[in-house]
Coordinates of C-alpha atoms and ligand atoms in Angstrom, one line a residue:
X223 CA 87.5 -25.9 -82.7
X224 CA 88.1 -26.2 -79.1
X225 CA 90.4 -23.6 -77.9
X226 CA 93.8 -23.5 -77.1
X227 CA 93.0 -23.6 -73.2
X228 CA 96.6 -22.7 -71.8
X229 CA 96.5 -19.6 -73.4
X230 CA 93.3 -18.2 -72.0
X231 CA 94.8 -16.4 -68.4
X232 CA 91.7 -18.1 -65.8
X233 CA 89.2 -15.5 -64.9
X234 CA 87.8 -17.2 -61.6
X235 CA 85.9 -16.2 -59.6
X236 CA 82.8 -16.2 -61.3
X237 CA 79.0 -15.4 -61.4
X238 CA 77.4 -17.6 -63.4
X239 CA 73.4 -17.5 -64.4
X240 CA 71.5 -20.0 -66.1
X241 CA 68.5 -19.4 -67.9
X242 CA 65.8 -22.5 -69.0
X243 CA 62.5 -22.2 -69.5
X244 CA 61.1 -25.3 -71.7
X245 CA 61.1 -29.0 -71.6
X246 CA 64.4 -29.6 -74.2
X247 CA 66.3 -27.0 -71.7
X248 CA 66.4 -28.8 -68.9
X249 CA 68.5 -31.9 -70.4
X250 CA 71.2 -29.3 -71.5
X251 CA 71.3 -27.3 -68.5
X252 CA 71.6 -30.0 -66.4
X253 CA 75.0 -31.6 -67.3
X254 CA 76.7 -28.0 -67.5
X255 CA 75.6 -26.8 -63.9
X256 CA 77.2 -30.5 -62.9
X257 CA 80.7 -29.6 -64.9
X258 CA 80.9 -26.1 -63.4
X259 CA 80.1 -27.3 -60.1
X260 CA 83.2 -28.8 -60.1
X261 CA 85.0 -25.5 -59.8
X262 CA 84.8 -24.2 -56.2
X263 CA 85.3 -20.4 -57.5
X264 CA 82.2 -20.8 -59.7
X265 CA 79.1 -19.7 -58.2
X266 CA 75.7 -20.9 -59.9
X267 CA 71.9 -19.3 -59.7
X268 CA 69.5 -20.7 -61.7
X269 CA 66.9 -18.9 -63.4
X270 CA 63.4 -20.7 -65.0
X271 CA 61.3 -18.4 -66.9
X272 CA 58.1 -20.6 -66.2
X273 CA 57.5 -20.8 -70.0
X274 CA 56.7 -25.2 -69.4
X275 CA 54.8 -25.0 -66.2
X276 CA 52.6 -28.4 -65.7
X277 CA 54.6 -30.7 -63.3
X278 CA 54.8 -33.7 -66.1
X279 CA 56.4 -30.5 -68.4
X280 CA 59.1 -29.0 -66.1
X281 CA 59.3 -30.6 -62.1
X282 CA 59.9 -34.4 -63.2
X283 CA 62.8 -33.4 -65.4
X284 CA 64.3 -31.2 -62.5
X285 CA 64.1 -34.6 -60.2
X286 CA 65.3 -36.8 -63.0
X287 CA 68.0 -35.1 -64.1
X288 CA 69.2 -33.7 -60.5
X289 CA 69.2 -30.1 -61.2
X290 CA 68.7 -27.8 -58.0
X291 CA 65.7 -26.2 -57.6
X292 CA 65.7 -22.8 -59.7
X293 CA 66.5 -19.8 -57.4
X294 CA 64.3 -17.2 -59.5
X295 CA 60.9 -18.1 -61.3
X296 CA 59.8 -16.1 -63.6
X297 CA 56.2 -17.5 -63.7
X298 CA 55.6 -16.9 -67.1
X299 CA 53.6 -19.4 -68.8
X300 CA 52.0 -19.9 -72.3
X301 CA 50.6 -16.7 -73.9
X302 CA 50.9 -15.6 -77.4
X303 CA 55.2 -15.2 -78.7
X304 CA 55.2 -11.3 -78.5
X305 CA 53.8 -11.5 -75.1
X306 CA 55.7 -14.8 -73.7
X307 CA 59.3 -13.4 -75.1
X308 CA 58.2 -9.5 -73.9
X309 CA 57.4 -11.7 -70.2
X310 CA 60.7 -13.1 -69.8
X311 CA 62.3 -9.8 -70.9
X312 CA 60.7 -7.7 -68.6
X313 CA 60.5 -10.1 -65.3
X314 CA 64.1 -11.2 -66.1
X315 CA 66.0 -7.6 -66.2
X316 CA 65.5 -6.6 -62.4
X317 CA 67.0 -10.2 -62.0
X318 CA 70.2 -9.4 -64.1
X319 CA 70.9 -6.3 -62.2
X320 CA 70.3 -7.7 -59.0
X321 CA 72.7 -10.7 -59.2
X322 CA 75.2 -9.0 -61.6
X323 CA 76.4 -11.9 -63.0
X324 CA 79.7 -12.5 -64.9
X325 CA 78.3 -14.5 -67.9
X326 CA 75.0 -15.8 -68.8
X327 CA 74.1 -18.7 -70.7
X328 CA 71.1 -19.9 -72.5
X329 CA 70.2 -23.0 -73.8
X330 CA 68.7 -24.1 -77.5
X331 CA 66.5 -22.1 -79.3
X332 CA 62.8 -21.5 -77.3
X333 CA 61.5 -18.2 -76.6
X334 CA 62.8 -18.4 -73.2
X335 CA 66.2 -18.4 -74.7
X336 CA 65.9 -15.2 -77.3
X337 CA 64.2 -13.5 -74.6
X338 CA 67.1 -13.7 -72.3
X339 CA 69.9 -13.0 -74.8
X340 CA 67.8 -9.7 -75.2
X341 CA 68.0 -8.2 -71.6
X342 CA 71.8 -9.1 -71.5
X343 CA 72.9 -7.7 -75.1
X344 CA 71.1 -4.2 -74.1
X345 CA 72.6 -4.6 -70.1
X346 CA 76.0 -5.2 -71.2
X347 CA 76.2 -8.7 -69.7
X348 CA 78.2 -11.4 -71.6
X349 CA 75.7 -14.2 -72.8
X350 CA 76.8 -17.7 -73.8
X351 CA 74.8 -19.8 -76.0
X352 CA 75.0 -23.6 -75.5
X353 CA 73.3 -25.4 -78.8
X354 CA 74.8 -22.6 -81.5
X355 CA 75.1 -22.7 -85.2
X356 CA 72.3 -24.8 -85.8
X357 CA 69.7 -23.8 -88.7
X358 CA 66.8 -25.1 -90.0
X359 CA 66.8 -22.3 -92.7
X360 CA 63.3 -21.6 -92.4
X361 CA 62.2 -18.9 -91.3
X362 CA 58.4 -20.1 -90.3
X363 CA 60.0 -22.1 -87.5
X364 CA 59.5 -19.9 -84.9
X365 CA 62.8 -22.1 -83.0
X366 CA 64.9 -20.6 -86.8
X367 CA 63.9 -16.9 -85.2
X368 CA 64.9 -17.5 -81.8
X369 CA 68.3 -19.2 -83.0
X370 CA 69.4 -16.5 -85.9
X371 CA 68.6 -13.3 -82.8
X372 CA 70.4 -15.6 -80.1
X373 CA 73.4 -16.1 -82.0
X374 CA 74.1 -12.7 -83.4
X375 CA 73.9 -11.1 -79.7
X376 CA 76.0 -13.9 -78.0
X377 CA 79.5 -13.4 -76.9
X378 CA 80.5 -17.5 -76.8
X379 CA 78.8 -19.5 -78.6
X380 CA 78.8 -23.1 -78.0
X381 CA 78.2 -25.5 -81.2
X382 CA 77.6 -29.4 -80.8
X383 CA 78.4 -29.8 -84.6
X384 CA 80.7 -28.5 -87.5
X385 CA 77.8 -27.8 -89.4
X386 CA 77.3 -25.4 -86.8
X387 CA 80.4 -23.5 -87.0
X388 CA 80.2 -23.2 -91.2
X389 CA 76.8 -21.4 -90.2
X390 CA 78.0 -19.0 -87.8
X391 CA 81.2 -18.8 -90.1
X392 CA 78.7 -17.7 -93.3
X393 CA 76.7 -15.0 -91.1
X394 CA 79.9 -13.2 -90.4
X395 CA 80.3 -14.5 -86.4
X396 CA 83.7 -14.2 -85.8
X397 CA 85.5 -17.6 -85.6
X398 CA 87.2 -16.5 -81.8
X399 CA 83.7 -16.7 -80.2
X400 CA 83.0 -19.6 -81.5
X401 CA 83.6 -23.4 -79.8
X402 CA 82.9 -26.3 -81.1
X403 CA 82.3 -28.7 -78.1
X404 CA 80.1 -31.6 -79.2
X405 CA 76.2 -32.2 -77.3
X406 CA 75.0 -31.4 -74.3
X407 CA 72.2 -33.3 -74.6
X408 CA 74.1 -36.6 -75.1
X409 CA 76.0 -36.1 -71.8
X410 CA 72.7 -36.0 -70.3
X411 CA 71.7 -39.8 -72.1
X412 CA 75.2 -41.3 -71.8
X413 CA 74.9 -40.6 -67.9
X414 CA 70.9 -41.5 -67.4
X415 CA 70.9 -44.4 -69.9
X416 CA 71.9 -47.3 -67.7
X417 CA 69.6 -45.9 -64.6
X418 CA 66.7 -45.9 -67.3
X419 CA 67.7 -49.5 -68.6
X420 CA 68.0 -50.6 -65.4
X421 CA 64.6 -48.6 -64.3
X422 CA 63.1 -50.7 -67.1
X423 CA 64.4 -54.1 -66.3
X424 CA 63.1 -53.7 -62.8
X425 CA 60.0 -53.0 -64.2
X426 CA 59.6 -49.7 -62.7
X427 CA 58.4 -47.6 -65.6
X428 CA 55.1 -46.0 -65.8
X429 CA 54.8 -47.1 -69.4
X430 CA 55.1 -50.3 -68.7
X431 CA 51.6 -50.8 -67.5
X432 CA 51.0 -50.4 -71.6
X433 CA 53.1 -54.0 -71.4
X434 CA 55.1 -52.9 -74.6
X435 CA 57.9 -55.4 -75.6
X436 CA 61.6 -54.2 -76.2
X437 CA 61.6 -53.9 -80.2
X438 CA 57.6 -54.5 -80.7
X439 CA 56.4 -51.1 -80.7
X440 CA 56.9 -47.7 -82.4
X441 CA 57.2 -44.2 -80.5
X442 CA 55.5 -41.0 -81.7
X443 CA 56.1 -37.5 -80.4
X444 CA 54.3 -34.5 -82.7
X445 CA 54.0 -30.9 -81.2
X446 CA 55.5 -28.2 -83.8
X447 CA 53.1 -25.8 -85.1
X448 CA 53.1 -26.6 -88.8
X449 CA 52.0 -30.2 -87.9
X450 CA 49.4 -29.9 -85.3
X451 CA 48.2 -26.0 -85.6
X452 CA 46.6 -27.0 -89.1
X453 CA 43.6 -29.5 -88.5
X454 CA 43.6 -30.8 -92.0
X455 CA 47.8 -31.9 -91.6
X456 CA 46.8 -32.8 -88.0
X457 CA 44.3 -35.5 -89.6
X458 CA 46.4 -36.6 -92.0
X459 CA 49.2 -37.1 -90.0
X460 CA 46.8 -39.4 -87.5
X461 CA 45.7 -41.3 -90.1
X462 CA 48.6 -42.4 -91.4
X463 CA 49.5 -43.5 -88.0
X464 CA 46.3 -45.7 -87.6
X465 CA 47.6 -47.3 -90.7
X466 CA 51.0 -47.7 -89.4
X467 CA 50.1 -49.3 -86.1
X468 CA 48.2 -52.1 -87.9
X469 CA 51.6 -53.1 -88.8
X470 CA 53.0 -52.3 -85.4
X471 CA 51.8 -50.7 -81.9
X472 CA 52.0 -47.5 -81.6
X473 CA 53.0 -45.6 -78.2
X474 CA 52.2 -41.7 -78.9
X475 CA 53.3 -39.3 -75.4
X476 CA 51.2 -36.2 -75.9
X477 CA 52.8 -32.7 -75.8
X478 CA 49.7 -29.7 -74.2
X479 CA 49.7 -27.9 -77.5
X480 CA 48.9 -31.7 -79.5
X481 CA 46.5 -32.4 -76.9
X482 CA 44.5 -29.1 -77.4
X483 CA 44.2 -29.9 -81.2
X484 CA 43.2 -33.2 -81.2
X485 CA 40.4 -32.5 -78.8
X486 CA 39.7 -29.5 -81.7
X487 CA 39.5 -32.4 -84.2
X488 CA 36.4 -34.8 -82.1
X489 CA 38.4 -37.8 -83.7
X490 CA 38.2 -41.4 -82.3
X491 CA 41.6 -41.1 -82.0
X492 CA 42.8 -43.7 -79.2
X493 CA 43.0 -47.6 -79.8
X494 CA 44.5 -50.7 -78.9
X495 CA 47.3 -50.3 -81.2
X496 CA 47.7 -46.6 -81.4
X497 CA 47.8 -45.6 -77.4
X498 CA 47.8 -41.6 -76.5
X499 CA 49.4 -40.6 -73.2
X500 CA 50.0 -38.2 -71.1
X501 CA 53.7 -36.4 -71.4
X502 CA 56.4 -38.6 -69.9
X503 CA 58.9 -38.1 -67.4
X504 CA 62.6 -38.3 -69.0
X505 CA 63.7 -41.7 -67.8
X506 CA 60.7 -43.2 -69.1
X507 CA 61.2 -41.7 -72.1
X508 CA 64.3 -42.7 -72.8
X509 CA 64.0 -46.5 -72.0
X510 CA 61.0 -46.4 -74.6
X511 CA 63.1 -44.9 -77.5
X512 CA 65.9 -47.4 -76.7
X513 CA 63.7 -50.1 -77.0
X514 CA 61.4 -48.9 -80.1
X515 CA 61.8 -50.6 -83.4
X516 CA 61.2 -47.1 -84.9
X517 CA 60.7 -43.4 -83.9
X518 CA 58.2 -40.7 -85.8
X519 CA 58.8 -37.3 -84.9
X520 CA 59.0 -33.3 -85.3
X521 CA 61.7 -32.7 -81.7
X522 CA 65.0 -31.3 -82.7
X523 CA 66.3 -33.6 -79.3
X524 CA 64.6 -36.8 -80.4
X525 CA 65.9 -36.7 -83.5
X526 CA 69.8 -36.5 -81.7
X527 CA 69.0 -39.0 -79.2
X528 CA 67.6 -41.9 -81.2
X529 CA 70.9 -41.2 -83.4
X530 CA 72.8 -41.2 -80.7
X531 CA 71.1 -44.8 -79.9
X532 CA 70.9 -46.1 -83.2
X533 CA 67.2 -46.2 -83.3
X534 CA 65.6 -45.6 -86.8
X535 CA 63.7 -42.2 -86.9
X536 CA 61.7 -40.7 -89.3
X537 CA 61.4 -37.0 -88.5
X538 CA 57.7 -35.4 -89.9
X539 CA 59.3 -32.0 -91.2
X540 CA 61.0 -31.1 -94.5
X541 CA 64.4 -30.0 -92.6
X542 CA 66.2 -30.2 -90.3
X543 CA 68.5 -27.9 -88.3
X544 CA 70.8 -30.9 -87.0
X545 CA 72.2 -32.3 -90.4
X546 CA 74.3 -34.6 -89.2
X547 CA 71.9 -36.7 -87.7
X548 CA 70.6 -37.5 -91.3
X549 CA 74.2 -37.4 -93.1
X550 CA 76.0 -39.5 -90.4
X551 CA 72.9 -41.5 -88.2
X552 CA 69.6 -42.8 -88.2
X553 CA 67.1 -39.8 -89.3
X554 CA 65.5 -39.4 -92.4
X555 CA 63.2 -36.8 -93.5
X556 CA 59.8 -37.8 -94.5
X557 CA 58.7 -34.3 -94.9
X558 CA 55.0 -33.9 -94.7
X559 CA 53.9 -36.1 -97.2
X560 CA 52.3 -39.1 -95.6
X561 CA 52.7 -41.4 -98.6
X562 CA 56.4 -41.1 -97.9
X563 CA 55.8 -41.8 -93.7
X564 CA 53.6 -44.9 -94.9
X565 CA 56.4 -45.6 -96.9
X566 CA 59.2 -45.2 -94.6
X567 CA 57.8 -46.4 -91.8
X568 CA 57.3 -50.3 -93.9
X569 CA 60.5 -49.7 -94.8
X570 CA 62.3 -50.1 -92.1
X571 CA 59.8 -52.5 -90.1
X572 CA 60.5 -54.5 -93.2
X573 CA 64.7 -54.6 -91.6
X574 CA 65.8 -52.1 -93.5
X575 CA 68.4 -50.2 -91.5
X576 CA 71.0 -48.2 -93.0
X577 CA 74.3 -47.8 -91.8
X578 CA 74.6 -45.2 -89.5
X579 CA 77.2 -43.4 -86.6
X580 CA 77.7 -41.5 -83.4
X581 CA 78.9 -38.3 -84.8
X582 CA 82.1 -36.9 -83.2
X583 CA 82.2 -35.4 -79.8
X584 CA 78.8 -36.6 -79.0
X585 CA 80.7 -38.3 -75.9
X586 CA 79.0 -37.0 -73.2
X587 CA 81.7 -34.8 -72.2
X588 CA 80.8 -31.6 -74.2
X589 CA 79.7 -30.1 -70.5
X590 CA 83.5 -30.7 -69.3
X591 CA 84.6 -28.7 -72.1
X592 CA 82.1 -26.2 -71.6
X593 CA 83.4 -25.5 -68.3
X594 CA 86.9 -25.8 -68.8
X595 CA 86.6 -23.5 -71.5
X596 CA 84.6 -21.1 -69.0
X597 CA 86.9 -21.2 -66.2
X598 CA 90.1 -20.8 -68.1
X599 CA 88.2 -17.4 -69.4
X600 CA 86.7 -17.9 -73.4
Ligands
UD1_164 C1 58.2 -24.9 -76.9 C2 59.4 -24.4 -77.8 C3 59.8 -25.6 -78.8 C4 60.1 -26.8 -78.0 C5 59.0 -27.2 -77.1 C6 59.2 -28.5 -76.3 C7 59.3 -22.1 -78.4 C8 59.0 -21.1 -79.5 N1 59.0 -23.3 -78.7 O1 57.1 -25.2 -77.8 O2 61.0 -25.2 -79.5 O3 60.5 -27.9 -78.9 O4 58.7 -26.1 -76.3 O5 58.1 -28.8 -75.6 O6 59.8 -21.7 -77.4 N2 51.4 -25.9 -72.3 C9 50.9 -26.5 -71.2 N3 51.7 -26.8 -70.2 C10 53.0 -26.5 -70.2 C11 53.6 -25.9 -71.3 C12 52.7 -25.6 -72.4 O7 49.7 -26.8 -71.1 O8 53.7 -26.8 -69.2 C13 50.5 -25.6 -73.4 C14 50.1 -24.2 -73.4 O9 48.7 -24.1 -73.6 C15 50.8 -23.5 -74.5 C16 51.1 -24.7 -75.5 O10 51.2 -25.8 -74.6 O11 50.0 -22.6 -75.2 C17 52.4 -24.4 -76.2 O12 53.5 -24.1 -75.2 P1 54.7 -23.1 -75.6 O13 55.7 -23.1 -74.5 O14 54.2 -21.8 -76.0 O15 55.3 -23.8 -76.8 P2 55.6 -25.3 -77.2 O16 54.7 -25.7 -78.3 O17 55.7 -26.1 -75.9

């Protein structure tokens, strides 16, 4: 729960370093460098580790979304995980004792994240984590790693759901670190979804060259290892969506590591009906997923975001670490059976819709109470 704030005695002034690294990190950090700004005793360096390097990856999303540009970059870019997290770790440490900072926080569950909840656990440095609690419970996710480490080394940890508190409850994280204060991620829609609507009613979207109608296509985003690292699931999974956009176009934004194993594959893969495209800035993307009749994925963020907008989406993975958006909005899990994505998908293009809800404190405030949680001294 959120804590009793008129308790806490205010610990201004305060050093406070951000860390982001990949795409999903730079819709979180965004809305809590904006809330902390707010305090004039709060001073702010941001850190990228370079992990997401290619401009349509990382520099679009830092003019989007408004964030200044990073003071520090680490320059680390894609290598194998020992080598990427070992990057960050060493090229971050002379950064930390530089700057000294008060508290440092860290954002969702990438290698990036893990890497820099290392350094500050062994300096001595208090580490927050924004996106806490959540688990997959499996252990193959590389993302399941990176949350399990981050969490045990944090000293606050921010959840977005209760789900998230019972887990950090069960693996013995004291309940007084802990604060549940809804999603970041949302705060970033709620505040970009009218300049995207109105981005797309002007017509301005790069996307709609493709001269997609609101509610006449479906959206496809695919870049976990379990679904595009093995060729034979990779195959499958693109067949089934050349069945699936007879029924319906099909707009499919390519993440690097997709594109690299489709090109593996020598597949006629784009058509008509089932368009590949380059990675696409966040605006763009989010006018597409409000206006898609359905959404097919394997992103922990799209699967929040198109509950959050009450757009259907069937999520190509056989868990999920964010429960609620199955138990209280639109998800469902499909697995990787592609009978049951065939299935699914005709399903709900057929108007089938189930009742569904924004689940609580995904107001697009949880930054304000981030900060205000921050400043009064958690
Ligand atoms: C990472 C995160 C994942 C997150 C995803 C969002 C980890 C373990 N995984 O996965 O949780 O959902 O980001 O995108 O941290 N590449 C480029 N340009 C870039 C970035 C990557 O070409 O700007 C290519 C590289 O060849 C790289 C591959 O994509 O080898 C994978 O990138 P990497 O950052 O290692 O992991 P992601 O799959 O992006």
């Amino acid at each position: 729960m959120t804590a009793p704030l008129l308790l806490c005695p205010s610990a201004l002034p305060l050093k406070i370093l951000h860390v982001v690294g990949a795409r999903p990190n730079f819709m979180k950090v965004a809305p809590v460098m904006a809330a902390l700004a707010q305090y004039a005793d709060v001073k702010q360096t941001l850190v990228h580790t370079g992990q997401h390097y290619d401009v349509n990856m990382s520099d679009v999303f830092f003019q989007q979304l408004g964030i200044p540009a990073p003071d520090v970059n680490l320059e680390v870019g894609s290598s194998s995980h020992a080598q990427q997290t070992a990057q960050v770790m060493s090229r971050f440490e002379p950064v930390v004792l530089e700057r000294k900072p008060d508290l440092v926080l860290v954002y969702g569950d990438v290698n990036s994240t893990v890497a820099a909840a290392l350094v500050c656990a062994k300096l001595g440095v208090r580490v927050g984590h924004v996106e806490a609690g959540l688990r997959s419970f499996d252990r193959t996710m590389p993302e399941e790693i990176n949350r399990l480490v981050t969490d045990q080394l944090a000293d606050i940890l921010f959840t977005p759901s209760e789900d998230g508190n019972a887990n950090l409850a069960r693996e013995g994280i004291p309940s007084e670190k802990v604060y549940l204060v809804g999603n970041v991620m949302i705060d970033t829609l709620v505040r970009l979804l009218p300049i995207a609507l109105e981005g797309w009613r002007a017509g301005k979207f790069q996307v709609q060259d493709l001269e997609v109608e609101p509610g006449q296509y479906a959206l496809v985003t695919l870049h976990r290892p379990s679904n595009v690292d093995d060729p034979a699931m990779l195959a499958g999974i693109m067949e089934a969506l050349a069945d699936i956009s007879q029924r319906i176009p099909i707009i499919f934004p390519v993440h690097p590591r997709t594109r690299q194993r489709l090109a593996a594959l020598n597949l006629q893969l784009s058509t008509s009906s089932l368009q590949l495209i380059d990675p696409i800035s966040y605006l763009d993307f989010l006018a597409l997923q409000r206006h898609a009749a359905l959404v097919i994925t394997d992103s922990g963020g799209i699967q929040e975001e198109t509950t959050y907008l009450g757009v259907p989406c069937l999520t190509v993975r056989e868990n999920t670490e964010r429960p609620v958006t199955v138990t209280l909005g639109t998800n469902q899990l499909v697995g990787r059976d592609m009978a049951r994505l065939r299935q699914a998908a005709a399903r709900i293009l057929a108007g089938e819709v189930r009742p569904h809800q924004i689940p609580p404190l995904w107001d697009g405030k949880a930054s304000e109470r981030i900060a205000e949680l921050i400043a009064a001294g958690c």
